[in-house]
CSV table of C-alpha atoms and ligand atoms in Angstrom, one decimal:
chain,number,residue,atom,x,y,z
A,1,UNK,CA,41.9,-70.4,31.8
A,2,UNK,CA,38.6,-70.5,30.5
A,3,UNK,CA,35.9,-67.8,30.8
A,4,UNK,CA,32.8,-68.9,31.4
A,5,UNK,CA,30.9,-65.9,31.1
A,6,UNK,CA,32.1,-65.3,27.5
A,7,UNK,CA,30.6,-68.8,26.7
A,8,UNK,CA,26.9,-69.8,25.1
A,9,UNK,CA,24.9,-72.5,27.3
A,10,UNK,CA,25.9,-74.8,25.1
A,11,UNK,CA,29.9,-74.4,25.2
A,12,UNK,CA,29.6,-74.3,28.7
A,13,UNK,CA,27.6,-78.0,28.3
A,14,UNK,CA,30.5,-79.3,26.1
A,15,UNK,CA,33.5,-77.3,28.4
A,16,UNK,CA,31.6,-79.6,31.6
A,17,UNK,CA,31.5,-83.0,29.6
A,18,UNK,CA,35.3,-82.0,28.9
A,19,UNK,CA,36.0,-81.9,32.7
A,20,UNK,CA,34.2,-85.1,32.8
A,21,UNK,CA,30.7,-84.1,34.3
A,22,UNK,CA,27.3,-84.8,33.4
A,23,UNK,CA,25.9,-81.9,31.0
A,24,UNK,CA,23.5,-80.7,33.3
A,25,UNK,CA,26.7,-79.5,35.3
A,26,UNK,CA,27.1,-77.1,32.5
A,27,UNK,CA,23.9,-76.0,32.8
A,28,UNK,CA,23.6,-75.5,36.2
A,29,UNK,CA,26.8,-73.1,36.0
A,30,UNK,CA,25.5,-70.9,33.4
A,31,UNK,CA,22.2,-70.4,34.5
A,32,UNK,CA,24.1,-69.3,38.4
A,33,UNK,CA,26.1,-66.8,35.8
A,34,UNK,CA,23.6,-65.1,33.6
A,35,UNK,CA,20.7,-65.9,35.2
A,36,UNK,CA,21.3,-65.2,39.1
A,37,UNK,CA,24.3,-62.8,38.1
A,38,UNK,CA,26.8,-65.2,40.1
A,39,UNK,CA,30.5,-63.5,40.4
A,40,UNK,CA,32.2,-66.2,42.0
A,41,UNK,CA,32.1,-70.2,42.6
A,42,UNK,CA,31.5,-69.7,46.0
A,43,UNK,CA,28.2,-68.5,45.4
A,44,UNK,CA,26.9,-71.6,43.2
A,45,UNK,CA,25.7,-73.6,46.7
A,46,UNK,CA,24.6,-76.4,44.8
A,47,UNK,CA,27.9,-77.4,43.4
A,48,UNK,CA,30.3,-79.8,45.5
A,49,UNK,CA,33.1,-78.5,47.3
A,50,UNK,CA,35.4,-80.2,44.5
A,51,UNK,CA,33.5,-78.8,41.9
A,52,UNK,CA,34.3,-75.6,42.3
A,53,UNK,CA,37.7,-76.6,43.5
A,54,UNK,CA,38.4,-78.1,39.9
A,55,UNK,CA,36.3,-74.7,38.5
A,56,UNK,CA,38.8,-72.5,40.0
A,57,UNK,CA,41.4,-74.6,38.6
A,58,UNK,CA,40.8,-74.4,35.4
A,59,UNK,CA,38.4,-71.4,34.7
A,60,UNK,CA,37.4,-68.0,35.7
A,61,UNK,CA,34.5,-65.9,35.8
A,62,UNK,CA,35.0,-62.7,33.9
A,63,UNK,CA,34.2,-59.7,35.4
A,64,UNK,CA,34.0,-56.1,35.4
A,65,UNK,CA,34.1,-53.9,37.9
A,66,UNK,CA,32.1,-50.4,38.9
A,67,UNK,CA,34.6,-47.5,39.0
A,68,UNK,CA,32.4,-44.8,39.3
A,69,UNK,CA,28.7,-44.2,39.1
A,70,UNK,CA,27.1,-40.8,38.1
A,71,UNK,CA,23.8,-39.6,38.5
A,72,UNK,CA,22.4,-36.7,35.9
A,73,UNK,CA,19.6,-34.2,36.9
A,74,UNK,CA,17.1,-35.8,34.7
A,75,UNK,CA,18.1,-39.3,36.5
A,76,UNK,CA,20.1,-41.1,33.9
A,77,UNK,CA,23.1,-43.1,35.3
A,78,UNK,CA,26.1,-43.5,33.8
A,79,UNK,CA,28.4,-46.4,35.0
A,80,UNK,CA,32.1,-46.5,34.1
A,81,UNK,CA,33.3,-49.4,34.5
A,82,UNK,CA,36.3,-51.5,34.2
A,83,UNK,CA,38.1,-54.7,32.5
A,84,UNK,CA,40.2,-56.4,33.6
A,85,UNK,CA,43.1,-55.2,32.1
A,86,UNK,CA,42.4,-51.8,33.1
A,87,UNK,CA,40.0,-50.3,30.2
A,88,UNK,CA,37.1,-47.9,31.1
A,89,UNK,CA,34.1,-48.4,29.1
A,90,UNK,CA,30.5,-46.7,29.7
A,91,UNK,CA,27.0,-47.7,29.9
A,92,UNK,CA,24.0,-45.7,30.7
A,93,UNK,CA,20.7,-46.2,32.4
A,94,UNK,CA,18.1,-44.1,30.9
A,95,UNK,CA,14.3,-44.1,32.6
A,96,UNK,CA,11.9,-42.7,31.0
A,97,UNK,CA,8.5,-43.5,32.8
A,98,UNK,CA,8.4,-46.9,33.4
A,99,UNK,CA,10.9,-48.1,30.6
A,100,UNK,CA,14.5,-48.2,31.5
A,101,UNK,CA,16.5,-48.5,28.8
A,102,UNK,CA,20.4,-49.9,29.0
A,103,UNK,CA,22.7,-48.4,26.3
A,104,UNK,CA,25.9,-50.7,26.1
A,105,UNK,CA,29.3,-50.6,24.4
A,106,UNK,CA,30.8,-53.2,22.1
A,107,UNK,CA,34.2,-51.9,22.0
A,108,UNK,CA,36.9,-49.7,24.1
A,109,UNK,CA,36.9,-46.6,21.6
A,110,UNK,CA,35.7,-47.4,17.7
A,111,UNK,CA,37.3,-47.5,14.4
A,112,UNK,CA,34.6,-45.9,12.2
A,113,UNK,CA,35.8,-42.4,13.0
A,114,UNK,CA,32.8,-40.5,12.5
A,115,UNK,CA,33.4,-36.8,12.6
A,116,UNK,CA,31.5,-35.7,15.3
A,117,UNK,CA,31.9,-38.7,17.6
A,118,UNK,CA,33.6,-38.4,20.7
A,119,UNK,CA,34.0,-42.4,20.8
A,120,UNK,CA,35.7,-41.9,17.5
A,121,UNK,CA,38.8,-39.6,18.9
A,122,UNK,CA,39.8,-42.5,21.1
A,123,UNK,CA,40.4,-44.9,17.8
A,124,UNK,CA,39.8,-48.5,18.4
A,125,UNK,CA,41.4,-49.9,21.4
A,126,UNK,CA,40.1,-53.1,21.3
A,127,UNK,CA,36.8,-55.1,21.2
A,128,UNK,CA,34.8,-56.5,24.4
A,129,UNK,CA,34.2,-60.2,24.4
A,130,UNK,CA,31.2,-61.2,25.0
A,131,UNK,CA,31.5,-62.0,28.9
A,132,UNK,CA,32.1,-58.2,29.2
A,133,UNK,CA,29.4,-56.6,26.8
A,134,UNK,CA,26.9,-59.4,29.1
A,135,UNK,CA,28.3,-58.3,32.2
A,136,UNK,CA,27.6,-53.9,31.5
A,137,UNK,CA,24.0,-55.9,31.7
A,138,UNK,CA,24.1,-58.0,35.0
A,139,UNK,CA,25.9,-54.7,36.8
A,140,UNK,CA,23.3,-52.6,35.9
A,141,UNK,CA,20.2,-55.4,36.8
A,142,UNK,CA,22.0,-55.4,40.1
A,143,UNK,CA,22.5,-51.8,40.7
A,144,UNK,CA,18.7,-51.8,39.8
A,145,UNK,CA,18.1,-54.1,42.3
A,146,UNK,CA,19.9,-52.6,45.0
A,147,UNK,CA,18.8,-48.7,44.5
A,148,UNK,CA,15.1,-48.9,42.6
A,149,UNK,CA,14.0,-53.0,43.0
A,150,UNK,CA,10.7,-51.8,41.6
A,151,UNK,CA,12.6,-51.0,38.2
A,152,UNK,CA,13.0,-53.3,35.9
A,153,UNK,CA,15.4,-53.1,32.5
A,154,UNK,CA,13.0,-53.2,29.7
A,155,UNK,CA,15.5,-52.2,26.6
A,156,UNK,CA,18.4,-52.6,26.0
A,157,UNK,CA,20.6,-50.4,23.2
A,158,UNK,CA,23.8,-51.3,21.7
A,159,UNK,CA,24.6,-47.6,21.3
A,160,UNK,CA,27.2,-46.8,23.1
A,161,UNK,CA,30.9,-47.1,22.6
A,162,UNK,CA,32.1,-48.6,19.7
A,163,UNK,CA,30.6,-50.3,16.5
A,164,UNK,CA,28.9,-54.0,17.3
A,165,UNK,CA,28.9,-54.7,13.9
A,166,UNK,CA,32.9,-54.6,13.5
A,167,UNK,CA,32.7,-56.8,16.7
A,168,UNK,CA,30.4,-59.3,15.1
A,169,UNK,CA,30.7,-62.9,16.5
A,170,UNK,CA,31.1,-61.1,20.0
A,171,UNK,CA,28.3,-59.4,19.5
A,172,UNK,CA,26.0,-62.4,18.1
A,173,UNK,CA,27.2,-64.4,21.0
A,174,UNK,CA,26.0,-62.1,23.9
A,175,UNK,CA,22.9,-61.2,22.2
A,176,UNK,CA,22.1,-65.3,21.7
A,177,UNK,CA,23.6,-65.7,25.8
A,178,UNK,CA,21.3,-62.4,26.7
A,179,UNK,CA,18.1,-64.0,25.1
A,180,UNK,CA,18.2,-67.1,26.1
A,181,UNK,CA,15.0,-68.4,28.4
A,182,UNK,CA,17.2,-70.2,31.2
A,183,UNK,CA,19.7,-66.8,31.5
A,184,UNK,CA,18.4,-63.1,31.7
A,185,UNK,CA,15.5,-63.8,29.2
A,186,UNK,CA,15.9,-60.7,27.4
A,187,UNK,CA,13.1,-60.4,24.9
A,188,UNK,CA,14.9,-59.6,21.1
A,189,UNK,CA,12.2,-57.4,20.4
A,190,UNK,CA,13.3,-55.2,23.4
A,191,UNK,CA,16.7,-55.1,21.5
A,192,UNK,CA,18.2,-53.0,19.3
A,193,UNK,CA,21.3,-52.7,17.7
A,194,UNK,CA,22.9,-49.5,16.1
A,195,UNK,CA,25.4,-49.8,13.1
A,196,UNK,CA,27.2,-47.2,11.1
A,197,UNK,CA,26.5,-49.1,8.5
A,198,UNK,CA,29.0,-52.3,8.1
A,199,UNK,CA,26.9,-53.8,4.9
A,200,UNK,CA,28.3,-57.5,4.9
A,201,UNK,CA,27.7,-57.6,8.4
A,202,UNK,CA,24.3,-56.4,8.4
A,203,UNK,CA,23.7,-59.1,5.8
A,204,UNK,CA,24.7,-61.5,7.8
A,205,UNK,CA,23.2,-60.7,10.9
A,206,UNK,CA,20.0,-61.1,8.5
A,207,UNK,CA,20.6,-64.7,8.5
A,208,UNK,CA,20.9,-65.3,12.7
A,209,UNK,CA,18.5,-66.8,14.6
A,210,UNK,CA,18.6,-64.4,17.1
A,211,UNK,CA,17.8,-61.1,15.1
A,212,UNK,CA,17.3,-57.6,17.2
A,213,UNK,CA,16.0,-54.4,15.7
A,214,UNK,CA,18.3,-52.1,13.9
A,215,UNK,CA,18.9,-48.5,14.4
A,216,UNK,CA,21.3,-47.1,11.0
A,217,UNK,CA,23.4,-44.2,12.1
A,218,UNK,CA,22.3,-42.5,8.4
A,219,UNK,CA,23.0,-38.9,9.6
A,220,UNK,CA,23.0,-37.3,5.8
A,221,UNK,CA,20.3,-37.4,2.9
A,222,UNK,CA,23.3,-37.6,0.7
A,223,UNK,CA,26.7,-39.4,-0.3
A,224,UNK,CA,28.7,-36.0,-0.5
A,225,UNK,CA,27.3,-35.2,3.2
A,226,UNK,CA,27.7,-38.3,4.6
A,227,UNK,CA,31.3,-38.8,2.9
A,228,UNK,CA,31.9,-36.2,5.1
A,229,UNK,CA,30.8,-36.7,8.2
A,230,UNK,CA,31.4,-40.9,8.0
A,231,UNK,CA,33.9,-41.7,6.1
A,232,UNK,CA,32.5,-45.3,6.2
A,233,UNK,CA,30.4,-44.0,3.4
A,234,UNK,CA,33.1,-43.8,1.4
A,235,UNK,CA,33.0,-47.9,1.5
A,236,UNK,CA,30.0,-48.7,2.0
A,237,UNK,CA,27.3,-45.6,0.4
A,238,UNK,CA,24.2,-44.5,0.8
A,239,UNK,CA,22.7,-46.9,-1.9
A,240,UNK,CA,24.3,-50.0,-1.0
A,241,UNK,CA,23.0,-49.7,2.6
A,242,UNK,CA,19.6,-49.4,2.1
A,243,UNK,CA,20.0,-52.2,-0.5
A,244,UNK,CA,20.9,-54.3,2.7
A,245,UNK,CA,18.2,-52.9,4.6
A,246,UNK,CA,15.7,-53.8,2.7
A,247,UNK,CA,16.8,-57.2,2.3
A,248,UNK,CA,16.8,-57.5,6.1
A,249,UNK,CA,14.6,-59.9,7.6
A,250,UNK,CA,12.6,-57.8,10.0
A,251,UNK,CA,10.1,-59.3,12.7
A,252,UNK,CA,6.3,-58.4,12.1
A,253,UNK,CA,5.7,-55.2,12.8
A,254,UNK,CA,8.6,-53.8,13.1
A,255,UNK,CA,10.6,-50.9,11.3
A,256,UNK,CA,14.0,-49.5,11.2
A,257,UNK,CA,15.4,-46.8,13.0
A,258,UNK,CA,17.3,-44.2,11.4
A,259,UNK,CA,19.1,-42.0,13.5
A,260,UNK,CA,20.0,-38.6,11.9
A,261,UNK,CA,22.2,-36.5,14.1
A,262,UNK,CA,21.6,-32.7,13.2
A,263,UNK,CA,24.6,-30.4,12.8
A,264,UNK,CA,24.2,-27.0,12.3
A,265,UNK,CA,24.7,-26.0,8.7
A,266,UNK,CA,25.7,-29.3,7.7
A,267,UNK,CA,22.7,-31.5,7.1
A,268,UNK,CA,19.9,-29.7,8.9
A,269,UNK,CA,18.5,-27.1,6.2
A,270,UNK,CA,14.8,-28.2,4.6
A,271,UNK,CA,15.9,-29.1,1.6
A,272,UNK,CA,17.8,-31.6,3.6
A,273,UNK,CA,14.7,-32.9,5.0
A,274,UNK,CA,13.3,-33.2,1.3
A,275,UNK,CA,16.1,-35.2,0.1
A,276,UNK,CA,15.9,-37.7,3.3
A,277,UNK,CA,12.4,-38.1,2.8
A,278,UNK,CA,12.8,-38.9,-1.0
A,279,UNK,CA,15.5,-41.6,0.3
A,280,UNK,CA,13.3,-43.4,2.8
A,281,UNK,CA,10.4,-43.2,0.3
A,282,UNK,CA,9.1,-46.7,0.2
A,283,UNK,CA,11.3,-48.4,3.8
A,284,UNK,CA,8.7,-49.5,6.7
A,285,UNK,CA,11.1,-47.0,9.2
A,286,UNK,CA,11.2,-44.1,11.6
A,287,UNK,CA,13.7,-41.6,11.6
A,288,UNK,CA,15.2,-40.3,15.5
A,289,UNK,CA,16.3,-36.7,15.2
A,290,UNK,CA,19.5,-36.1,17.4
A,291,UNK,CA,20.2,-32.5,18.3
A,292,UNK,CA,24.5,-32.9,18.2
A,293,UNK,CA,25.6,-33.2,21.4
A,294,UNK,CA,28.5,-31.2,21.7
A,295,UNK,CA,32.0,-32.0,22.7
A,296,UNK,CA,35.3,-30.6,22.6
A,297,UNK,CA,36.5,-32.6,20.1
A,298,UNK,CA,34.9,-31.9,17.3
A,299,UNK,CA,33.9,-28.4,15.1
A,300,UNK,CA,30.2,-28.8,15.2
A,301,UNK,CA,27.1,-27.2,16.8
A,302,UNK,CA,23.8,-28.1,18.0
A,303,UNK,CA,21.1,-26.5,15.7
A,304,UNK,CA,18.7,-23.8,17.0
A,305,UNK,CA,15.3,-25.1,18.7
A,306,UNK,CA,14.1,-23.2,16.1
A,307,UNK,CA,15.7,-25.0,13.6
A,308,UNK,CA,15.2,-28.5,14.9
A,309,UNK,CA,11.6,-27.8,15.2
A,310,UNK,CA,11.9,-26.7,11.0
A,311,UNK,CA,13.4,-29.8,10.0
A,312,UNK,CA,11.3,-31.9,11.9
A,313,UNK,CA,8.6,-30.5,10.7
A,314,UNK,CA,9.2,-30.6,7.3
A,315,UNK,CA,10.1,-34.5,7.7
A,316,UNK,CA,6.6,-34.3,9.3
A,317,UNK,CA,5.0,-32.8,6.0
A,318,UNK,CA,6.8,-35.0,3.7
A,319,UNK,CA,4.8,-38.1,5.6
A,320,UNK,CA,8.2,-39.2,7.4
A,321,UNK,CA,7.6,-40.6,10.8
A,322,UNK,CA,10.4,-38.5,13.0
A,323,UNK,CA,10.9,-38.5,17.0
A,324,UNK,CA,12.9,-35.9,18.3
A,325,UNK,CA,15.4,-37.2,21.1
A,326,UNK,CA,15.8,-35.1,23.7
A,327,UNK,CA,19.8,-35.4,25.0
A,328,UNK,CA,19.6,-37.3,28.5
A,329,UNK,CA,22.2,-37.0,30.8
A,330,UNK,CA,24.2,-34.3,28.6
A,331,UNK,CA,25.4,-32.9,31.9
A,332,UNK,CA,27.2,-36.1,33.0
A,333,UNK,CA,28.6,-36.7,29.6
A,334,UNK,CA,26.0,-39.8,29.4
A,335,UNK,CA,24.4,-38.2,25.9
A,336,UNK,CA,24.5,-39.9,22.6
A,337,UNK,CA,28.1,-39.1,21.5
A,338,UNK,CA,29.6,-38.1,24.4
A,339,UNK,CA,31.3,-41.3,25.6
A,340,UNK,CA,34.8,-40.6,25.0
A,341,UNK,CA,35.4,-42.3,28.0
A,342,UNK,CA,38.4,-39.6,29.4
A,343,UNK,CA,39.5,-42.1,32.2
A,344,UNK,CA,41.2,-43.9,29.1
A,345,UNK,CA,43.7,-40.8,28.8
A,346,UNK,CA,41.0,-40.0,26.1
A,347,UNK,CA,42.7,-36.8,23.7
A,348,UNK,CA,41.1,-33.9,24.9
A,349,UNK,CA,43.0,-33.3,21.8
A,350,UNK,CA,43.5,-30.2,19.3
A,351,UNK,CA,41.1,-30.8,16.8
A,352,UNK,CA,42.8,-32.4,13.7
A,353,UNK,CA,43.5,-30.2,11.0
A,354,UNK,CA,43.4,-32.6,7.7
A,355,UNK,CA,43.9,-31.5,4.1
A,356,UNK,CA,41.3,-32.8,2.4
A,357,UNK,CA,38.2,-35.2,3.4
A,358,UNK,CA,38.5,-38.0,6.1
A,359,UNK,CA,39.9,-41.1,4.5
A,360,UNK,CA,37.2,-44.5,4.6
A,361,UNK,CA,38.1,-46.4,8.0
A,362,UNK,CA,39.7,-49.8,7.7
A,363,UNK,CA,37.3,-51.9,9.0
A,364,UNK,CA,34.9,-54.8,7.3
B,401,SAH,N1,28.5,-47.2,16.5
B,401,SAH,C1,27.1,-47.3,16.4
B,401,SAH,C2,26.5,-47.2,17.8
B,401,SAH,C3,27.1,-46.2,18.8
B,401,SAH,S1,26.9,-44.5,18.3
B,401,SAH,C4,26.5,-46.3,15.5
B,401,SAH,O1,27.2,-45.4,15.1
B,401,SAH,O2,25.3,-46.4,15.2
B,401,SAH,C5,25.2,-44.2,18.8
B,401,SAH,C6,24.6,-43.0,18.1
B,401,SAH,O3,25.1,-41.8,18.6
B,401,SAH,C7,24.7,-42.9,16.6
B,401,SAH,O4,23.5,-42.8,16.0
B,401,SAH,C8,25.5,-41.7,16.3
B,401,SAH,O5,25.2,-41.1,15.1
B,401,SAH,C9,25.2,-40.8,17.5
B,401,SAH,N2,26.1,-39.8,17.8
B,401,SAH,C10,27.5,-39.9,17.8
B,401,SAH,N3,28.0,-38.7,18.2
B,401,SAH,C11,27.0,-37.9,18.5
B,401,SAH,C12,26.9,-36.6,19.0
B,401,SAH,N4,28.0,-35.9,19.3
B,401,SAH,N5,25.7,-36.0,19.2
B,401,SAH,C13,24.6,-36.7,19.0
B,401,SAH,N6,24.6,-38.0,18.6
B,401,SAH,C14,25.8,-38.6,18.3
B,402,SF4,FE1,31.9,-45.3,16.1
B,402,SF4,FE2,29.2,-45.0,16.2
B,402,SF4,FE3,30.9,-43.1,17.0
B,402,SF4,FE4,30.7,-43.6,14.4
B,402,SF4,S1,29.1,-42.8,15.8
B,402,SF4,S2,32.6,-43.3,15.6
B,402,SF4,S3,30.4,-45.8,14.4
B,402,SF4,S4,30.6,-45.1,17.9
């Protein structure tokens, strides 16, 4: 059985001349699926009865399905939804006057096994194809549709569960299926992806046609914090990264995101903020200042308004461009961090004692 969600406009061209159909056929089934967020045959009315007869034969639509919906005080929704073989993964709708932003996951848990992650206690279970990192997409347009129809999805954020990069041709296929003009016609400019910082993939994501804005989980204005808090650093470090960030091809006018979570007493003092601004010296970026969001699962603490306001401040001084994200939907578990996803039997586990620092994840 194919899945013809999972599949560019163009497979689904050559998978209708393989059933022996003209290649419009193809098209017109695609553009049902990711443009008019079809979920079944039935509801393609211009195909013939034996059409979708043959389609049912010999194909399926993938699709997931809306466990549970949850609103948060400052309205962000967080949808946990379901594969189908039984994995819970998160997205969140975030408005914000009248931008609402989508943040998606790539994978069911994540490899990378950042420290103060709760994504990261889960490990990686496996990766979403790209039918089901489309389809977190075409739920949320509908639920849209059905609760707010003046509100429109406006951005959309690879940011939460799991690390797109160490999904890569998954991840290149739904942003090329989720851009295209004759599907959802998302604009790649309203696109951004978020990487711990997986080098050779960010090199070659350089070389796509379809290129969307970065975001760098950074996190640490040095190589002995950010050994600690990502052990990813100890593969790929501090220098090497920026070496592939400025050899990224951005679009005109555009800069790259840094996103600097702030841990008490572990990255947030001002000579912190000195050293990050000495690093970015010279890179067309901005820098998003997470407050942690806490969780049980890991041994840090938010910083003091006080102190969040200090380092900002000083990044302010020093002529770095900084935004301060305010946590949305912390009280639903929605905030940046907190999608540990517990409906996977995630640990609400004793926090790992480890001799020694966190060993480099195995991924490439
Ligand atoms: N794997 C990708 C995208 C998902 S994580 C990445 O790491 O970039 C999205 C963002 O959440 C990252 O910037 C990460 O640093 C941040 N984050 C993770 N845990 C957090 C926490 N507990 N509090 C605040 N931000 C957190
Ligand atoms: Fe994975 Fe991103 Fe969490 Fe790190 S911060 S463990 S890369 S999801």
């Amino acid at each position: 059985m194919q899945d013809l969600r999972a599949m560019t406009l163009e497979q689904t061209c050559e998978f209708a001349e393989a059933q022996g159909w003209p290649k419009f056929r193809g098209e017109q089934i695609w553009r049902w699926i990711h443009a008019h967020g079809a979920r079944t045959f039935d509801e393609m009315t211009n195909l013939g009865a034996a059409t979708k007869a043959r389609l049912a034969e010999v194909a399926t639509i993938g699709c997931l399905t809306v466990a549970e919906v949850q609103t948060s005080k400052d309205g962000t929704r967080k949808l946990r939804l379901l594969t189908r073989d039984g994995a819970s993964i998160e997205t969140v709708l975030i408005p914000s006057g009248h931008k609402t932003t989508q943040c998606i996951s790539s994978q069911v848990g994540c490899a990378v096994d950042c420290q103060f992650c709760a994504t990261a206690k889960l490990g990686l279970k496996r990766n979403l194809d790209a039918g089901e990192i489309v389809d977190q997409v075409y739920l949320a347009r509908k639920l849209l549709a059905e609760t707010e129809p003046d509100r429109q999805l406006t951005n959309l954020v690879y940011m939460g569960m799991g690390e797109p990069l160490h999904n890569y041709d998954n991840l290149v296929t739904s942003l090329r299926i989720l851009t295209h003009d004759k599907g959802a016609g998302l604009s790649a400019r309203r696109i951004t992806v978020s990487t711990s910082g997986l080098v050779p993939k960010l090199e070659k994501l350089g070389g796509e046609t379809v290129r969307p804005n970065l975001a760098v989980s950074l996190n640490a204005p040095n190589d002995a914090i950010r050994d600690e808090i990502m052990p990813i650093n100890r593969k790929w470090n501090i220098s090497k990264l920026l070496a592939a960030l400025k050899a990224y091809p951005l679009e005109q006018r555009r800069r790259i995101t840094f996103e600097y979570v702030l841990l008490a007493g572990v990255n947030d003092s001002l000579a912190d903020a000195a050293q990050l601004a000495k690093l970015l010296r010279g890179i067309k970026c901005k820098v998003n200042i997470i407050p942690y969001n806490p969780h049980p699962e890991a041994p840090y603490a938010r910083p003091s308004a006080a102190a969040v306001d200090a380092f900002q401040n000083e990044c302010k001084k020093l002529g770095m461009s900084t935004y301060l994200r305010i946590p949305r939907g912390d009280d639903i578990d929605a905030a940046c961090g907190q999608l540990a996803n517990r409906a996977n039997g995630s640990p609400l586990v004793p926090l790992r004692v480890r001799k020694g620092p966190p060993p480099a994840p195995n991924v490439e």
